[in-house]
Amino acid sequence: MSDAEAERILRTAFHDQPQPAPAPTSFRDDTPLPAFGPTPPVLQPETRIVPAWAAGTAVASIGIGAGITGAGCGVWLVLQGLAAVTLTSVLMVTLPLAALAALATAIGSAVQHARAVVTHTEHHYTGPVTQHVQHTEQTARGFLGRITNRTC
């Protein structure tokens, strides 16, 4: 069989048939909504939850920023009376203090987050259950410290 004959057979078998219309993938209802109706509004409570450590870190960061700004302004006022010091130079002097305070806040937040509370999970079963319990104690110390694992 020649290539031309094979191409003719394929063309008549597949290409000459009508193609099905594409199926719609979405629908938009443009009918206008009623201004009022018999259904009362439904309460939609707030479901976003911010962890306590994140809120504490945010509050501490705001406090550090306000404290450093106040300290910088205080230093500027004191030094303004002693010599002609610009605000820019005072801010450059207090910038390392702000960096140390932010670092202390980050370290405190990391330590507090590392001491997270162990959650309690209850399971309710309706059939015969076999439960195997394995207690594991872990100790982690320091950034590059040692880790101890004990299995009871």
mmCIF file with all atom_site columns, C-alpha atoms in Angstrom:
data_model
loop_
_atom_site.group_PDB
_atom_site.id
_atom_site.type_symbol
_atom_site.label_atom_id
_atom_site.label_alt_id
_atom_site.label_comp_id
_atom_site.label_asym_id
_atom_site.label_entity_id
_atom_site.label_seq_id
_atom_site.pdbx_PDB_ins_code
_atom_site.Cartn_x
_atom_site.Cartn_y
_atom_site.Cartn_z
_atom_site.occupancy
_atom_site.B_iso_or_equiv
_atom_site.pdbx_formal_charge
_atom_site.auth_seq_id
_atom_site.auth_comp_id
_atom_site.auth_asym_id
_atom_site.auth_atom_id
_atom_site.pdbx_PDB_model_num
ATOM 1   C CA . MET A 1 1   ? 0.000   0.000  0.000  1.00 0.00 ? 1   MET A CA 1
ATOM 2   C CA . SER A 1 2   ? 1.365   3.379  -0.933 1.00 0.00 ? 2   SER A CA 1
ATOM 3   C CA . ASP A 1 3   ? 1.564   6.453  1.263  1.00 0.00 ? 3   ASP A CA 1
ATOM 4   C CA . ALA A 1 4   ? -0.994  8.253  -0.902 1.00 0.00 ? 4   ALA A CA 1
ATOM 5   C CA . GLU A 1 5   ? -3.458  5.379  -0.516 1.00 0.00 ? 5   GLU A CA 1
ATOM 6   C CA . ALA A 1 6   ? -2.957  5.318  3.304  1.00 0.00 ? 6   ALA A CA 1
ATOM 7   C CA . GLU A 1 7   ? -3.463  9.070  3.496  1.00 0.00 ? 7   GLU A CA 1
ATOM 8   C CA . ARG A 1 8   ? -6.678  8.827  1.427  1.00 0.00 ? 8   ARG A CA 1
ATOM 9   C CA . ILE A 1 9   ? -8.054  6.092  3.706  1.00 0.00 ? 9   ILE A CA 1
ATOM 10  C CA . LEU A 1 10  ? -7.278  8.096  6.851  1.00 0.00 ? 10  LEU A CA 1
ATOM 11  C CA . ARG A 1 11  ? -8.768  11.265 5.367  1.00 0.00 ? 11  ARG A CA 1
ATOM 12  C CA . THR A 1 12  ? -12.017 9.540  4.440  1.00 0.00 ? 12  THR A CA 1
ATOM 13  C CA . ALA A 1 13  ? -12.230 7.749  7.802  1.00 0.00 ? 13  ALA A CA 1
ATOM 14  C CA . PHE A 1 14  ? -11.536 10.707 10.089 1.00 0.00 ? 14  PHE A CA 1
ATOM 15  C CA . HIS A 1 15  ? -11.441 14.092 8.362  1.00 0.00 ? 15  HIS A CA 1
ATOM 16  C CA . ASP A 1 16  ? -14.640 13.940 6.339  1.00 0.00 ? 16  ASP A CA 1
ATOM 17  C CA . GLN A 1 17  ? -16.866 13.377 9.384  1.00 0.00 ? 17  GLN A CA 1
ATOM 18  C CA . PRO A 1 18  ? -18.585 16.333 11.066 1.00 0.00 ? 18  PRO A CA 1
ATOM 19  C CA . GLN A 1 19  ? -16.864 17.511 14.237 1.00 0.00 ? 19  GLN A CA 1
ATOM 20  C CA . PRO A 1 20  ? -18.991 17.654 17.404 1.00 0.00 ? 20  PRO A CA 1
ATOM 21  C CA . ALA A 1 21  ? -19.694 21.097 18.849 1.00 0.00 ? 21  ALA A CA 1
ATOM 22  C CA . PRO A 1 22  ? -17.501 21.992 21.837 1.00 0.00 ? 22  PRO A CA 1
ATOM 23  C CA . ALA A 1 23  ? -19.210 21.589 25.202 1.00 0.00 ? 23  ALA A CA 1
ATOM 24  C CA . PRO A 1 24  ? -19.692 24.788 27.211 1.00 0.00 ? 24  PRO A CA 1
ATOM 25  C CA . THR A 1 25  ? -17.323 25.060 30.169 1.00 0.00 ? 25  THR A CA 1
ATOM 26  C CA . SER A 1 26  ? -19.043 27.854 32.110 1.00 0.00 ? 26  SER A CA 1
ATOM 27  C CA . PHE A 1 27  ? -22.376 29.592 32.495 1.00 0.00 ? 27  PHE A CA 1
ATOM 28  C CA . ARG A 1 28  ? -23.170 33.109 33.706 1.00 0.00 ? 28  ARG A CA 1
ATOM 29  C CA . ASP A 1 29  ? -26.653 33.979 34.899 1.00 0.00 ? 29  ASP A CA 1
ATOM 30  C CA . ASP A 1 30  ? -27.257 37.647 34.047 1.00 0.00 ? 30  ASP A CA 1
ATOM 31  C CA . THR A 1 31  ? -30.773 37.893 35.459 1.00 0.00 ? 31  THR A CA 1
ATOM 32  C CA . PRO A 1 32  ? -31.016 40.806 37.926 1.00 0.00 ? 32  PRO A CA 1
ATOM 33  C CA . LEU A 1 33  ? -31.270 39.958 41.613 1.00 0.00 ? 33  LEU A CA 1
ATOM 34  C CA . PRO A 1 34  ? -34.338 41.138 43.550 1.00 0.00 ? 34  PRO A CA 1
ATOM 35  C CA . ALA A 1 35  ? -33.824 44.124 45.849 1.00 0.00 ? 35  ALA A CA 1
ATOM 36  C CA . PHE A 1 36  ? -35.616 42.369 48.710 1.00 0.00 ? 36  PHE A CA 1
ATOM 37  C CA . GLY A 1 37  ? -37.220 39.034 49.367 1.00 0.00 ? 37  GLY A CA 1
ATOM 38  C CA . PRO A 1 38  ? -38.600 36.681 52.016 1.00 0.00 ? 38  PRO A CA 1
ATOM 39  C CA . THR A 1 39  ? -35.204 35.300 53.080 1.00 0.00 ? 39  THR A CA 1
ATOM 40  C CA . PRO A 1 40  ? -33.585 37.161 56.002 1.00 0.00 ? 40  PRO A CA 1
ATOM 41  C CA . PRO A 1 41  ? -29.864 37.938 55.916 1.00 0.00 ? 41  PRO A CA 1
ATOM 42  C CA . VAL A 1 42  ? -27.600 35.177 57.236 1.00 0.00 ? 42  VAL A CA 1
ATOM 43  C CA . LEU A 1 43  ? -25.006 35.900 59.908 1.00 0.00 ? 43  LEU A CA 1
ATOM 44  C CA . GLN A 1 44  ? -21.502 35.284 58.575 1.00 0.00 ? 44  GLN A CA 1
ATOM 45  C CA . PRO A 1 45  ? -19.175 35.129 61.578 1.00 0.00 ? 45  PRO A CA 1
ATOM 46  C CA . GLU A 1 46  ? -15.501 35.964 61.308 1.00 0.00 ? 46  GLU A CA 1
ATOM 47  C CA . THR A 1 47  ? -13.478 32.791 60.724 1.00 0.00 ? 47  THR A CA 1
ATOM 48  C CA . ARG A 1 48  ? -9.946  34.138 60.387 1.00 0.00 ? 48  ARG A CA 1
ATOM 49  C CA . ILE A 1 49  ? -7.781  33.109 63.322 1.00 0.00 ? 49  ILE A CA 1
ATOM 50  C CA . VAL A 1 50  ? -4.480  34.785 64.129 1.00 0.00 ? 50  VAL A CA 1
ATOM 51  C CA . PRO A 1 51  ? -2.135  32.738 66.329 1.00 0.00 ? 51  PRO A CA 1
ATOM 52  C CA . ALA A 1 52  ? -1.318  34.320 69.680 1.00 0.00 ? 52  ALA A CA 1
ATOM 53  C CA . TRP A 1 53  ? 2.413   34.304 68.964 1.00 0.00 ? 53  TRP A CA 1
ATOM 54  C CA . ALA A 1 54  ? 1.892   36.194 65.672 1.00 0.00 ? 54  ALA A CA 1
ATOM 55  C CA . ALA A 1 55  ? -0.263  38.835 67.349 1.00 0.00 ? 55  ALA A CA 1
ATOM 56  C CA . GLY A 1 56  ? 2.274   39.153 70.161 1.00 0.00 ? 56  GLY A CA 1
ATOM 57  C CA . THR A 1 57  ? 5.126   39.556 67.700 1.00 0.00 ? 57  THR A CA 1
ATOM 58  C CA . ALA A 1 58  ? 3.212   42.239 65.796 1.00 0.00 ? 58  ALA A CA 1
ATOM 59  C CA . VAL A 1 59  ? 2.418   44.171 68.983 1.00 0.00 ? 59  VAL A CA 1
ATOM 60  C CA . ALA A 1 60  ? 6.019   43.868 70.158 1.00 0.00 ? 60  ALA A CA 1
ATOM 61  C CA . SER A 1 61  ? 7.293   45.127 66.791 1.00 0.00 ? 61  SER A CA 1
ATOM 62  C CA . ILE A 1 62  ? 5.000   48.138 66.953 1.00 0.00 ? 62  ILE A CA 1
ATOM 63  C CA . GLY A 1 63  ? 6.156   48.814 70.503 1.00 0.00 ? 63  GLY A CA 1
ATOM 64  C CA . ILE A 1 64  ? 9.801   48.555 69.489 1.00 0.00 ? 64  ILE A CA 1
ATOM 65  C CA . GLY A 1 65  ? 9.252   50.938 66.595 1.00 0.00 ? 65  GLY A CA 1
ATOM 66  C CA . ALA A 1 66  ? 7.505   53.477 68.808 1.00 0.00 ? 66  ALA A CA 1
ATOM 67  C CA . GLY A 1 67  ? 10.132  53.095 71.528 1.00 0.00 ? 67  GLY A CA 1
ATOM 68  C CA . ILE A 1 68  ? 13.065  53.511 69.169 1.00 0.00 ? 68  ILE A CA 1
ATOM 69  C CA . THR A 1 69  ? 11.423  56.531 67.561 1.00 0.00 ? 69  THR A CA 1
ATOM 70  C CA . GLY A 1 70  ? 10.869  58.067 70.980 1.00 0.00 ? 70  GLY A CA 1
ATOM 71  C CA . ALA A 1 71  ? 14.438  57.291 72.039 1.00 0.00 ? 71  ALA A CA 1
ATOM 72  C CA . GLY A 1 72  ? 15.792  58.768 68.819 1.00 0.00 ? 72  GLY A CA 1
ATOM 73  C CA . CYS A 1 73  ? 13.764  61.938 69.267 1.00 0.00 ? 73  CYS A CA 1
ATOM 74  C CA . GLY A 1 74  ? 14.921  62.162 72.882 1.00 0.00 ? 74  GLY A CA 1
ATOM 75  C CA . VAL A 1 75  ? 18.558  61.765 71.867 1.00 0.00 ? 75  VAL A CA 1
ATOM 76  C CA . TRP A 1 76  ? 18.041  64.345 69.142 1.00 0.00 ? 76  TRP A CA 1
ATOM 77  C CA . LEU A 1 77  ? 16.558  66.831 71.597 1.00 0.00 ? 77  LEU A CA 1
ATOM 78  C CA . VAL A 1 78  ? 19.408  66.303 74.070 1.00 0.00 ? 78  VAL A CA 1
ATOM 79  C CA . LEU A 1 79  ? 22.101  66.567 71.424 1.00 0.00 ? 79  LEU A CA 1
ATOM 80  C CA . GLN A 1 80  ? 20.400  69.539 69.763 1.00 0.00 ? 80  GLN A CA 1
ATOM 81  C CA . GLY A 1 81  ? 21.132  71.540 72.875 1.00 0.00 ? 81  GLY A CA 1
ATOM 82  C CA . LEU A 1 82  ? 24.720  70.316 73.104 1.00 0.00 ? 82  LEU A CA 1
ATOM 83  C CA . ALA A 1 83  ? 25.787  70.690 69.487 1.00 0.00 ? 83  ALA A CA 1
ATOM 84  C CA . ALA A 1 84  ? 24.437  71.149 65.996 1.00 0.00 ? 84  ALA A CA 1
ATOM 85  C CA . VAL A 1 85  ? 23.563  67.522 65.291 1.00 0.00 ? 85  VAL A CA 1
ATOM 86  C CA . THR A 1 86  ? 21.312  66.620 62.374 1.00 0.00 ? 86  THR A CA 1
ATOM 87  C CA . LEU A 1 87  ? 18.343  64.316 62.707 1.00 0.00 ? 87  LEU A CA 1
ATOM 88  C CA . THR A 1 88  ? 19.829  62.020 60.079 1.00 0.00 ? 88  THR A CA 1
ATOM 89  C CA . SER A 1 89  ? 22.990  61.408 62.125 1.00 0.00 ? 89  SER A CA 1
ATOM 90  C CA . VAL A 1 90  ? 20.949  60.709 65.271 1.00 0.00 ? 90  VAL A CA 1
ATOM 91  C CA . LEU A 1 91  ? 18.819  58.206 63.368 1.00 0.00 ? 91  LEU A CA 1
ATOM 92  C CA . MET A 1 92  ? 21.964  56.510 62.090 1.00 0.00 ? 92  MET A CA 1
ATOM 93  C CA . VAL A 1 93  ? 23.183  56.219 65.699 1.00 0.00 ? 93  VAL A CA 1
ATOM 94  C CA . THR A 1 94  ? 19.872  54.724 66.912 1.00 0.00 ? 94  THR A CA 1
ATOM 95  C CA . LEU A 1 95  ? 19.545  52.331 63.942 1.00 0.00 ? 95  LEU A CA 1
ATOM 96  C CA . PRO A 1 96  ? 21.748  49.637 65.558 1.00 0.00 ? 96  PRO A CA 1
ATOM 97  C CA . LEU A 1 97  ? 19.586  49.881 68.697 1.00 0.00 ? 97  LEU A CA 1
ATOM 98  C CA . ALA A 1 98  ? 16.493  49.264 66.616 1.00 0.00 ? 98  ALA A CA 1
ATOM 99  C CA . ALA A 1 99  ? 18.179  46.308 64.914 1.00 0.00 ? 99  ALA A CA 1
ATOM 100 C CA . LEU A 1 100 ? 19.116  44.793 68.288 1.00 0.00 ? 100 LEU A CA 1
ATOM 101 C CA . ALA A 1 101 ? 15.580  45.290 69.602 1.00 0.00 ? 101 ALA A CA 1
ATOM 102 C CA . ALA A 1 102 ? 14.062  43.668 66.495 1.00 0.00 ? 102 ALA A CA 1
ATOM 103 C CA . LEU A 1 103 ? 16.514  40.765 66.797 1.00 0.00 ? 103 LEU A CA 1
ATOM 104 C CA . ALA A 1 104 ? 15.597  40.306 70.473 1.00 0.00 ? 104 ALA A CA 1
ATOM 105 C CA . THR A 1 105 ? 11.906  40.271 69.543 1.00 0.00 ? 105 THR A CA 1
ATOM 106 C CA . ALA A 1 106 ? 12.489  37.692 66.806 1.00 0.00 ? 106 ALA A CA 1
ATOM 107 C CA . ILE A 1 107 ? 14.499  35.470 69.153 1.00 0.00 ? 107 ILE A CA 1
ATOM 108 C CA . GLY A 1 108 ? 11.849  35.773 71.871 1.00 0.00 ? 108 GLY A CA 1
ATOM 109 C CA . SER A 1 109 ? 9.105   34.922 69.399 1.00 0.00 ? 109 SER A CA 1
ATOM 110 C CA . ALA A 1 110 ? 11.049  31.895 68.133 1.00 0.00 ? 110 ALA A CA 1
ATOM 111 C CA . VAL A 1 111 ? 11.644  30.648 71.683 1.00 0.00 ? 111 VAL A CA 1
ATOM 112 C CA . GLN A 1 112 ? 7.991   31.105 72.600 1.00 0.00 ? 112 GLN A CA 1
ATOM 113 C CA . HIS A 1 113 ? 6.882   29.355 69.402 1.00 0.00 ? 113 HIS A CA 1
ATOM 114 C CA . ALA A 1 114 ? 9.257   26.465 70.127 1.00 0.00 ? 114 ALA A CA 1
ATOM 115 C CA . ARG A 1 115 ? 7.504   25.949 73.469 1.00 0.00 ? 115 ARG A CA 1
ATOM 116 C CA . ALA A 1 116 ? 4.169   25.396 71.728 1.00 0.00 ? 116 ALA A CA 1
ATOM 117 C CA . VAL A 1 117 ? 1.382   23.736 73.661 1.00 0.00 ? 117 VAL A CA 1
ATOM 118 C CA . VAL A 1 118 ? 0.775   20.072 72.864 1.00 0.00 ? 118 VAL A CA 1
ATOM 119 C CA . THR A 1 119 ? -2.685  19.681 71.361 1.00 0.00 ? 119 THR A CA 1
ATOM 120 C CA . HIS A 1 120 ? -5.101  17.016 72.555 1.00 0.00 ? 120 HIS A CA 1
ATOM 121 C CA . THR A 1 121 ? -7.026  14.999 69.975 1.00 0.00 ? 121 THR A CA 1
ATOM 122 C CA . GLU A 1 122 ? -9.998  12.774 70.801 1.00 0.00 ? 122 GLU A CA 1
ATOM 123 C CA . HIS A 1 123 ? -11.148 9.976  68.499 1.00 0.00 ? 123 HIS A CA 1
ATOM 124 C CA . HIS A 1 124 ? -14.625 8.450  68.729 1.00 0.00 ? 124 HIS A CA 1
ATOM 125 C CA . TYR A 1 125 ? -14.962 5.007  67.199 1.00 0.00 ? 125 TYR A CA 1
ATOM 126 C CA . THR A 1 126 ? -18.101 2.912  66.664 1.00 0.00 ? 126 THR A CA 1
ATOM 127 C CA . GLY A 1 127 ? -16.537 -0.514 66.216 1.00 0.00 ? 127 GLY A CA 1
ATOM 128 C CA . PRO A 1 128 ? -13.918 -2.744 67.806 1.00 0.00 ? 128 PRO A CA 1
ATOM 129 C CA . VAL A 1 129 ? -10.658 -0.839 68.039 1.00 0.00 ? 129 VAL A CA 1
ATOM 130 C CA . THR A 1 130 ? -7.139  -2.012 68.779 1.00 0.00 ? 130 THR A CA 1
ATOM 131 C CA . GLN A 1 131 ? -4.925  0.785  70.010 1.00 0.00 ? 131 GLN A CA 1
ATOM 132 C CA . HIS A 1 132 ? -1.137  0.684  70.122 1.00 0.00 ? 132 HIS A CA 1
ATOM 133 C CA . VAL A 1 133 ? 0.548   3.458  72.093 1.00 0.00 ? 133 VAL A CA 1
ATOM 134 C CA . GLN A 1 134 ? 4.190   4.397  71.825 1.00 0.00 ? 134 GLN A CA 1
ATOM 135 C CA . HIS A 1 135 ? 5.542   7.171  74.037 1.00 0.00 ? 135 HIS A CA 1
ATOM 136 C CA . THR A 1 136 ? 8.466   9.147  72.687 1.00 0.00 ? 136 THR A CA 1
ATOM 137 C CA . GLU A 1 137 ? 10.366  11.823 74.577 1.00 0.00 ? 137 GLU A CA 1
ATOM 138 C CA . GLN A 1 138 ? 12.409  14.344 72.635 1.00 0.00 ? 138 GLN A CA 1
ATOM 139 C CA . THR A 1 139 ? 14.754  17.026 73.870 1.00 0.00 ? 139 THR A CA 1
ATOM 140 C CA . ALA A 1 140 ? 16.206  19.685 71.593 1.00 0.00 ? 140 ALA A CA 1
ATOM 141 C CA . ARG A 1 141 ? 18.632  22.286 72.904 1.00 0.00 ? 141 ARG A CA 1
ATOM 142 C CA . GLY A 1 142 ? 20.181  25.265 71.204 1.00 0.00 ? 142 GLY A CA 1
ATOM 143 C CA . PHE A 1 143 ? 20.374  26.319 67.606 1.00 0.00 ? 143 PHE A CA 1
ATOM 144 C CA . LEU A 1 144 ? 23.029  23.729 66.736 1.00 0.00 ? 144 LEU A CA 1
ATOM 145 C CA . GLY A 1 145 ? 22.652  21.729 69.955 1.00 0.00 ? 145 GLY A CA 1
ATOM 146 C CA . ARG A 1 146 ? 22.000  18.069 70.569 1.00 0.00 ? 146 ARG A CA 1
ATOM 147 C CA . ILE A 1 147 ? 18.753  16.141 70.174 1.00 0.00 ? 147 ILE A CA 1
ATOM 148 C CA . THR A 1 148 ? 17.906  13.253 72.496 1.00 0.00 ? 148 THR A CA 1
ATOM 149 C CA . ASN A 1 149 ? 15.185  10.712 71.592 1.00 0.00 ? 149 ASN A CA 1
ATOM 150 C CA . ARG A 1 150 ? 13.881  8.157  74.090 1.00 0.00 ? 150 ARG A CA 1
ATOM 151 C CA . THR A 1 151 ? 11.202  5.579  73.266 1.00 0.00 ? 151 THR A CA 1
ATOM 152 C CA . CYS A 1 152 ? 9.304   3.980  76.140 1.00 0.00 ? 152 CYS A CA 1
#
